[in-house]
mmCIF file of C-alpha atoms in Angstrom:
data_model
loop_
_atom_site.group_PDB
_atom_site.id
_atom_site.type_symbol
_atom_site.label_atom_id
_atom_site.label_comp_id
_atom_site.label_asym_id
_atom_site.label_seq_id
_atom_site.Cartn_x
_atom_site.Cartn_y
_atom_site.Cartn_z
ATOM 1 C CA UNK A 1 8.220 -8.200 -23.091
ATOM 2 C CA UNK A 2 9.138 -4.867 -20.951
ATOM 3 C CA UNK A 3 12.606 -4.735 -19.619
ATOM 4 C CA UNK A 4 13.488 -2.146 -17.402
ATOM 5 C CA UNK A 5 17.687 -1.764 -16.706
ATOM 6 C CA UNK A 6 19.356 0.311 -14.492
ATOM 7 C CA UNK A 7 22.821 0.234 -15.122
ATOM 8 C CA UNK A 8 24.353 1.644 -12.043
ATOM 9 C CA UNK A 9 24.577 -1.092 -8.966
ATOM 10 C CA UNK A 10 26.032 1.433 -6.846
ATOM 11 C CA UNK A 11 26.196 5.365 -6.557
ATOM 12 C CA UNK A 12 27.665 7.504 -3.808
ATOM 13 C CA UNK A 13 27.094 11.376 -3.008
ATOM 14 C CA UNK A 14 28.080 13.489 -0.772
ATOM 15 C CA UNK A 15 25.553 15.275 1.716
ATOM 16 C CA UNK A 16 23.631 18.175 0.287
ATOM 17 C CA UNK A 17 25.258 17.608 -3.091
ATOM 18 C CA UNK A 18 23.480 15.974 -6.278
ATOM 19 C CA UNK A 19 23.062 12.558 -7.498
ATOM 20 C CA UNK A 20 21.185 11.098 -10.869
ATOM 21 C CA UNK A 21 20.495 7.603 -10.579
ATOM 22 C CA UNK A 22 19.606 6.187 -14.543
ATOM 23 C CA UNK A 23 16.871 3.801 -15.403
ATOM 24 C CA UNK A 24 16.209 2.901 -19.084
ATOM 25 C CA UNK A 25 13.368 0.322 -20.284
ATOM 26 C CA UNK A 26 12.165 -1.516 -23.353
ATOM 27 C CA UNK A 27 8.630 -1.608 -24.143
ATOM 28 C CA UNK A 28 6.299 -1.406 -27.272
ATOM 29 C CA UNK A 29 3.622 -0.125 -26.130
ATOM 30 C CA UNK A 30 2.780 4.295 -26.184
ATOM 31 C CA UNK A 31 0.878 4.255 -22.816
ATOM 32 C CA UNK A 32 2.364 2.867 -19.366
ATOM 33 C CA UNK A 33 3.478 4.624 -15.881
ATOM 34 C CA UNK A 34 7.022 5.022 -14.334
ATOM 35 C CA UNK A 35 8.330 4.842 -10.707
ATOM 36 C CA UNK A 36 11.228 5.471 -8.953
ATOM 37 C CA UNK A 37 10.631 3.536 -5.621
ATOM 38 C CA UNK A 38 12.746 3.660 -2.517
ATOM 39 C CA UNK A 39 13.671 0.540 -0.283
ATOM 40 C CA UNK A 40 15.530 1.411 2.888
ATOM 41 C CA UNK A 41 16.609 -1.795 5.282
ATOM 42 C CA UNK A 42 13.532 -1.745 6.564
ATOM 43 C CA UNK A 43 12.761 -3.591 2.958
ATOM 44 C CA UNK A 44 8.748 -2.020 2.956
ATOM 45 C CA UNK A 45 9.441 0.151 -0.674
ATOM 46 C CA UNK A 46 8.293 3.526 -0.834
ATOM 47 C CA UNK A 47 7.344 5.439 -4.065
ATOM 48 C CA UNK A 48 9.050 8.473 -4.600
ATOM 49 C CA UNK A 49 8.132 9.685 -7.903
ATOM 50 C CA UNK A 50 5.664 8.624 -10.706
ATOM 51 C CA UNK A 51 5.450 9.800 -14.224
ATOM 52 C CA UNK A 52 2.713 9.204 -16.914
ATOM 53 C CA UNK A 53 4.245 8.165 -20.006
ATOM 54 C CA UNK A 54 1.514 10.067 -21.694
ATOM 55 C CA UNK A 55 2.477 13.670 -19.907
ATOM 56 C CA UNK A 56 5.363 15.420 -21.553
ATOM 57 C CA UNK A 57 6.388 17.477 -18.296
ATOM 58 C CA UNK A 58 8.852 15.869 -15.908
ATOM 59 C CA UNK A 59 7.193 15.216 -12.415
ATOM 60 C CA UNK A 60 8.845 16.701 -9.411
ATOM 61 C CA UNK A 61 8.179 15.973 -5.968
ATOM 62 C CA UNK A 62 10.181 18.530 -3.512
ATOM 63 C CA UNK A 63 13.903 17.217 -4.126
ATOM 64 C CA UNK A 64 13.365 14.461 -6.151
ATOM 65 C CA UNK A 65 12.473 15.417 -9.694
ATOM 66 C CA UNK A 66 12.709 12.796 -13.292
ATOM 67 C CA UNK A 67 14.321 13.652 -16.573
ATOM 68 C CA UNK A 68 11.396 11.584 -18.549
ATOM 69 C CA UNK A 69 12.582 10.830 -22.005
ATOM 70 C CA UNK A 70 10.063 8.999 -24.366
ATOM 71 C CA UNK A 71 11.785 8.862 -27.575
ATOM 72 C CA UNK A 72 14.955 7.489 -25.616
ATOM 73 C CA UNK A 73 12.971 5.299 -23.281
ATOM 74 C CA UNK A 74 14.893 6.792 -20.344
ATOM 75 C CA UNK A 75 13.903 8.014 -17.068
ATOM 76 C CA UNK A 76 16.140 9.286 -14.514
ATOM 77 C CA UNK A 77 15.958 10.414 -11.164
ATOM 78 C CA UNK A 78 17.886 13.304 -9.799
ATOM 79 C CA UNK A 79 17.847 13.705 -5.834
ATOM 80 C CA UNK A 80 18.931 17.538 -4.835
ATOM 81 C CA UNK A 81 20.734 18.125 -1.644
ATOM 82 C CA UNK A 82 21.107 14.806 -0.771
ATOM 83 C CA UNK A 83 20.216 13.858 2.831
ATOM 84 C CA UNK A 84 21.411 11.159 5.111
ATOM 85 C CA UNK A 85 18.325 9.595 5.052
ATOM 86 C CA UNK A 86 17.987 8.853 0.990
ATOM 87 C CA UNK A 87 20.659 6.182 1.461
ATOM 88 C CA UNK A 88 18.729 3.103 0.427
ATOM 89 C CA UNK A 89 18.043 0.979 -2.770
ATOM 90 C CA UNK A 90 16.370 2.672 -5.478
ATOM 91 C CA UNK A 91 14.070 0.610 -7.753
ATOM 92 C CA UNK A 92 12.974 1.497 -11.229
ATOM 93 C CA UNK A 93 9.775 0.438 -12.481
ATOM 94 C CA UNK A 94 6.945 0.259 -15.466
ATOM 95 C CA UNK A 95 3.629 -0.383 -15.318
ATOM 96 C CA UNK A 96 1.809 -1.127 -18.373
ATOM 97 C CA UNK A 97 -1.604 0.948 -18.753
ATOM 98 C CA UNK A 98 -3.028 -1.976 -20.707
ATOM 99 C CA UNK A 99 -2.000 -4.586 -18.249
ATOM 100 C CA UNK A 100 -3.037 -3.583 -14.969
ATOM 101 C CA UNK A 101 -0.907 -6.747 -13.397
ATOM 102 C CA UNK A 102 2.204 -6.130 -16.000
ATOM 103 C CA UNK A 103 5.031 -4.138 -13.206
ATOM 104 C CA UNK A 104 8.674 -4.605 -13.595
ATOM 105 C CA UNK A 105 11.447 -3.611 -11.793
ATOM 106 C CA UNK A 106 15.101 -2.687 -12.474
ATOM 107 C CA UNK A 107 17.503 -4.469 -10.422
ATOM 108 C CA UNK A 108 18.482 -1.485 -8.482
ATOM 109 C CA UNK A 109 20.785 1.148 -7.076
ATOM 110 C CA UNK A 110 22.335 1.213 -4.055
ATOM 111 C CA UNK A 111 22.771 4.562 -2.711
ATOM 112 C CA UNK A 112 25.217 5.682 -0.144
ATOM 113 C CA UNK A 113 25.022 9.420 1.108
ATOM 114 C CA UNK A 114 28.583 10.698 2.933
ATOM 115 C CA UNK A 115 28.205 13.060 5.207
ATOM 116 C CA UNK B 1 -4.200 -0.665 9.506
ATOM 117 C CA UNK B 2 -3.423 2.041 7.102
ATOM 118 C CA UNK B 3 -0.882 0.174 5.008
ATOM 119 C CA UNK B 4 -0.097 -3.328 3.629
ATOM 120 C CA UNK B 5 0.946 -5.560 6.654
ATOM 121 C CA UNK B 6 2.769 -9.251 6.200
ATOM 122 C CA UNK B 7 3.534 -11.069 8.338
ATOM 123 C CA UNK B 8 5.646 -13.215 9.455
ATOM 124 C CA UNK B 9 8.704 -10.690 8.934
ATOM 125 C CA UNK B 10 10.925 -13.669 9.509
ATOM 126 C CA UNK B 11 10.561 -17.098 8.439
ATOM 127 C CA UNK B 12 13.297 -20.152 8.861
ATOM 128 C CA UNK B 13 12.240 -23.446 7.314
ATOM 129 C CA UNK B 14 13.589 -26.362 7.025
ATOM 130 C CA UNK B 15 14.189 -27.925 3.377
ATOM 131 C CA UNK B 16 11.342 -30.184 2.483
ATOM 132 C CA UNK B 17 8.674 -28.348 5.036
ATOM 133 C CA UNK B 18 5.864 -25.953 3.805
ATOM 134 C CA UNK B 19 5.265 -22.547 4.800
ATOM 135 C CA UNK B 20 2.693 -20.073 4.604
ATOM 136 C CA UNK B 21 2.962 -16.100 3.994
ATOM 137 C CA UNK B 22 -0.064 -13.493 4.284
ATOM 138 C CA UNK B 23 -0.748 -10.471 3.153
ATOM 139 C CA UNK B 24 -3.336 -8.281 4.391
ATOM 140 C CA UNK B 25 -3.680 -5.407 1.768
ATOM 141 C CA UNK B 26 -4.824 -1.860 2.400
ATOM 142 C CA UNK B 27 -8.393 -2.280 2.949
ATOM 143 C CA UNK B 28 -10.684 -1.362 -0.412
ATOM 144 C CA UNK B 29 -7.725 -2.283 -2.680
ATOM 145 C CA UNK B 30 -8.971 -4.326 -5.545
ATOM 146 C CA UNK B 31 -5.537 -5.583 -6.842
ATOM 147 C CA UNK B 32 -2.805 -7.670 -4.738
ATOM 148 C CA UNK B 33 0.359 -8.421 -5.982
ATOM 149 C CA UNK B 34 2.979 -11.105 -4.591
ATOM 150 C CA UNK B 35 6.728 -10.250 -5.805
ATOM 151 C CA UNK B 36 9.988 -12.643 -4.869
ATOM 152 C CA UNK B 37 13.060 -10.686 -4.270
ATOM 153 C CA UNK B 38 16.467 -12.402 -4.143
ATOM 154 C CA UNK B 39 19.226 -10.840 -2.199
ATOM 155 C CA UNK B 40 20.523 -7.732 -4.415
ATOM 156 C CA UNK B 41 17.789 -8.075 -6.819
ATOM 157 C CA UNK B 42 14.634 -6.373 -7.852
ATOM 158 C CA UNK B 43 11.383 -7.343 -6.783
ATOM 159 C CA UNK B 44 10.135 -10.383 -9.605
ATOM 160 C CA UNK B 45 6.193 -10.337 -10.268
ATOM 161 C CA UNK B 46 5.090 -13.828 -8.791
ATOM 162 C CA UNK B 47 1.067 -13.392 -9.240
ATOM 163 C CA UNK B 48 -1.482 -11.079 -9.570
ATOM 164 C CA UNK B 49 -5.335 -11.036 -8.383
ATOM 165 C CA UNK B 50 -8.119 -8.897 -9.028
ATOM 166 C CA UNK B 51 -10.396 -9.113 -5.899
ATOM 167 C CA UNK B 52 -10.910 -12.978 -5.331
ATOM 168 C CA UNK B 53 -10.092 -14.232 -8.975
ATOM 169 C CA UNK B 54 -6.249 -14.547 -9.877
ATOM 170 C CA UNK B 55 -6.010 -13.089 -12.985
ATOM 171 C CA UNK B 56 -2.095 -13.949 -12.921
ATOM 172 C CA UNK B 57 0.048 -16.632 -11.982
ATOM 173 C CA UNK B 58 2.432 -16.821 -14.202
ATOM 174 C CA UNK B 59 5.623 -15.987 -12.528
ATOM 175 C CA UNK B 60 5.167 -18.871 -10.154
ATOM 176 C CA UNK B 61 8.304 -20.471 -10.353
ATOM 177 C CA UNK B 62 6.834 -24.196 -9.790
ATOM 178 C CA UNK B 63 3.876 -26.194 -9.038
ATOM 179 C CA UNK B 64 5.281 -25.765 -5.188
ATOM 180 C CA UNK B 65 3.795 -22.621 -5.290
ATOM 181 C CA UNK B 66 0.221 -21.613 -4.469
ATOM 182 C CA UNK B 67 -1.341 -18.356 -3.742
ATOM 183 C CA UNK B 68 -5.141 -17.896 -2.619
ATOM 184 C CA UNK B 69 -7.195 -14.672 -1.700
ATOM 185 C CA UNK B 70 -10.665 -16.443 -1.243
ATOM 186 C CA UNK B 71 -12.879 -13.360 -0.098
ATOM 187 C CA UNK B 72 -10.761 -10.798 -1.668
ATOM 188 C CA UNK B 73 -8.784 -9.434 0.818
ATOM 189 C CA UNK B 74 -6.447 -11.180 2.693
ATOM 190 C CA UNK B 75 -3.645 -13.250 0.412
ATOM 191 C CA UNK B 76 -1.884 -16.194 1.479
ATOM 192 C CA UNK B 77 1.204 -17.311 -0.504
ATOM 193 C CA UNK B 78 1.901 -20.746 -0.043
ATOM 194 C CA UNK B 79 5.581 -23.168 -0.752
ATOM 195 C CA UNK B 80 5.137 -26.538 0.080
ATOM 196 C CA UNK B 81 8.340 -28.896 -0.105
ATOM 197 C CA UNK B 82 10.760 -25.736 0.539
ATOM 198 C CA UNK B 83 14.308 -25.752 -1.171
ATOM 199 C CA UNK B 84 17.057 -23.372 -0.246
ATOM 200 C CA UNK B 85 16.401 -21.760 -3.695
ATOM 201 C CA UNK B 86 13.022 -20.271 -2.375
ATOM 202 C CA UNK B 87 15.041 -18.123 0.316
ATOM 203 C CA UNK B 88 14.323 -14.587 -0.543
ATOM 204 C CA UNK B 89 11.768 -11.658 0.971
ATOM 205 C CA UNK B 90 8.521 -12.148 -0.259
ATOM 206 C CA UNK B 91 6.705 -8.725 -1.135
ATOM 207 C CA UNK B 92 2.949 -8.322 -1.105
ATOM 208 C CA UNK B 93 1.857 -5.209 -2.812
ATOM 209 C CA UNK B 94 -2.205 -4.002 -3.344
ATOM 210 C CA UNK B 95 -3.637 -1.325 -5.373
ATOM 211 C CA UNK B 96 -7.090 0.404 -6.772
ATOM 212 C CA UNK B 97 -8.074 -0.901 -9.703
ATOM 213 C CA UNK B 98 -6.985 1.216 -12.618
ATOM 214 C CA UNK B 99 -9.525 3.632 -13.862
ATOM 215 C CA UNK B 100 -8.738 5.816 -16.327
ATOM 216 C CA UNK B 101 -8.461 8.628 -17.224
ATOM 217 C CA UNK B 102 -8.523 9.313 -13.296
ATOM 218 C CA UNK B 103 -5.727 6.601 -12.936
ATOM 219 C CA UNK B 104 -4.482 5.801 -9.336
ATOM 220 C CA UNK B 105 -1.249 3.308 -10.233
ATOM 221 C CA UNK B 106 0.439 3.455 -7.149
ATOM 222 C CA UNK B 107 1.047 -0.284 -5.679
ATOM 223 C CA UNK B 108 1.783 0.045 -1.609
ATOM 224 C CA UNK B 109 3.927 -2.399 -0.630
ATOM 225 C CA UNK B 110 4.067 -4.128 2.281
ATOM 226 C CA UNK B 111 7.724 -4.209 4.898
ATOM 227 C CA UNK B 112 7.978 -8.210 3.023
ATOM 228 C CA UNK B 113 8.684 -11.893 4.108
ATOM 229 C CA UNK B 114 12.250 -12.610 4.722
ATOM 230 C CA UNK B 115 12.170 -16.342 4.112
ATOM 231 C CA UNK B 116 15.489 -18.583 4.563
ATOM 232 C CA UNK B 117 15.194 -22.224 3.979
ATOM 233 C CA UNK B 118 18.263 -23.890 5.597
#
């Protein structure tokens, strides 16, 4: 079965600075998707990134841009200058490509941005 | 609406009484998807349908739990006998079916079900 960890409950940066948050999985199969979703209080989650496990190139979306390793079955997400309003719980997830219904989630980050 | 709505937000039941949770999903979205989050956790797949027909149920924690989507749209997750185990926020996601190579994976969620059985 797919296992997806993330290994950091909490992480703190500091306003316009840098932060990678780390997600790693388990999984046997070569084709699936990965997502870095966002969950403020508000609770609704929010995607912020997606990457296809069969694209090689790491997907960027304005700030927010993956360090997608296969071979290591890693995926990262790195969040330049930071803003006040990333602070929020940060989800890691796979979807399996064979198994449309198959989603997991890490058990997430909680992200606190200083000003 | 544009997005996934749920509603009640809030739900307090008593132990032993049944509730009832609904999802409306974003409207031409094949698949619907009902997660249980426990406080500080991640979202845990509960079940799964494809249009009317649940493909999925097999994170259903007990026979107390009963999920429906009868025309294919709206979703109704249902607890009967409540116990204080089942407090958590309920999340109801929905998604276009997965068709490749044009693949649209994204599941919107919906703002959840804060349930707290007391």
């Amino acid at each position: 079965a797919q296992t997806v960890t993330q290994s950091q409950p909490e992480m703190s940066v500091q306003e316009a600075e840098t932060v990678t948050l780390s997600c790693t999985y388990d999984t046997s199969e070569s084709d699936y998707y990965l997502f870095w979703y966002k969950q403020p209080p508000s609770r609704q989650m929010i995607l912020v990134i997606r990457q296809e496990a069969y694209k090689q190139q790491n997907a960027t979306e304005n700030r927010f841009s993956v360090n997608f390793q296969k071979a290591a079955k890693s995926f990262s997400l790195k969040i330049s200058d930071s803003q006040l309003g990333d602070a929020a719980m940060y989800f890691c997830a796979y979807r399996s490509a064979y198994n449309n219904n198959d989603m997991r989630f890490g058990a997430g980050t909680r992200l606190t941005v200083k000003p | 609406g544009a997005g996934v709505s749920q509603s009640p937000r809030y739900k307090v039941a008593k132990r032993g009484q049944d509730v009832a949770l609904r999802c409306d999903p974003i409207s031409g979205h094949v698949s619907l998807f009902w997660y249980q989050q426990a406080l500080g956790q991640g979202p845990e797949f509960l079940t799964y349908f494809q249009n009317e027909a649940q493909l999925d149920k097999s994170g259903l924690p007990s026979d107390r739990f009963f999920a429906e989507r009868p025309e294919g749209s709206v979703s109704t997750l249902k607890i009967q006998r409540t116990q204080q185990e089942d407090s958590a926020v309920y999340l109801c996601a929905s998604s276009l079916r997965d068709r490749r190579p044009s693949a649209n994976t994204e599941a919107f969620f919906g703002q959840g079900t804060r349930l707290t059985v007391v």
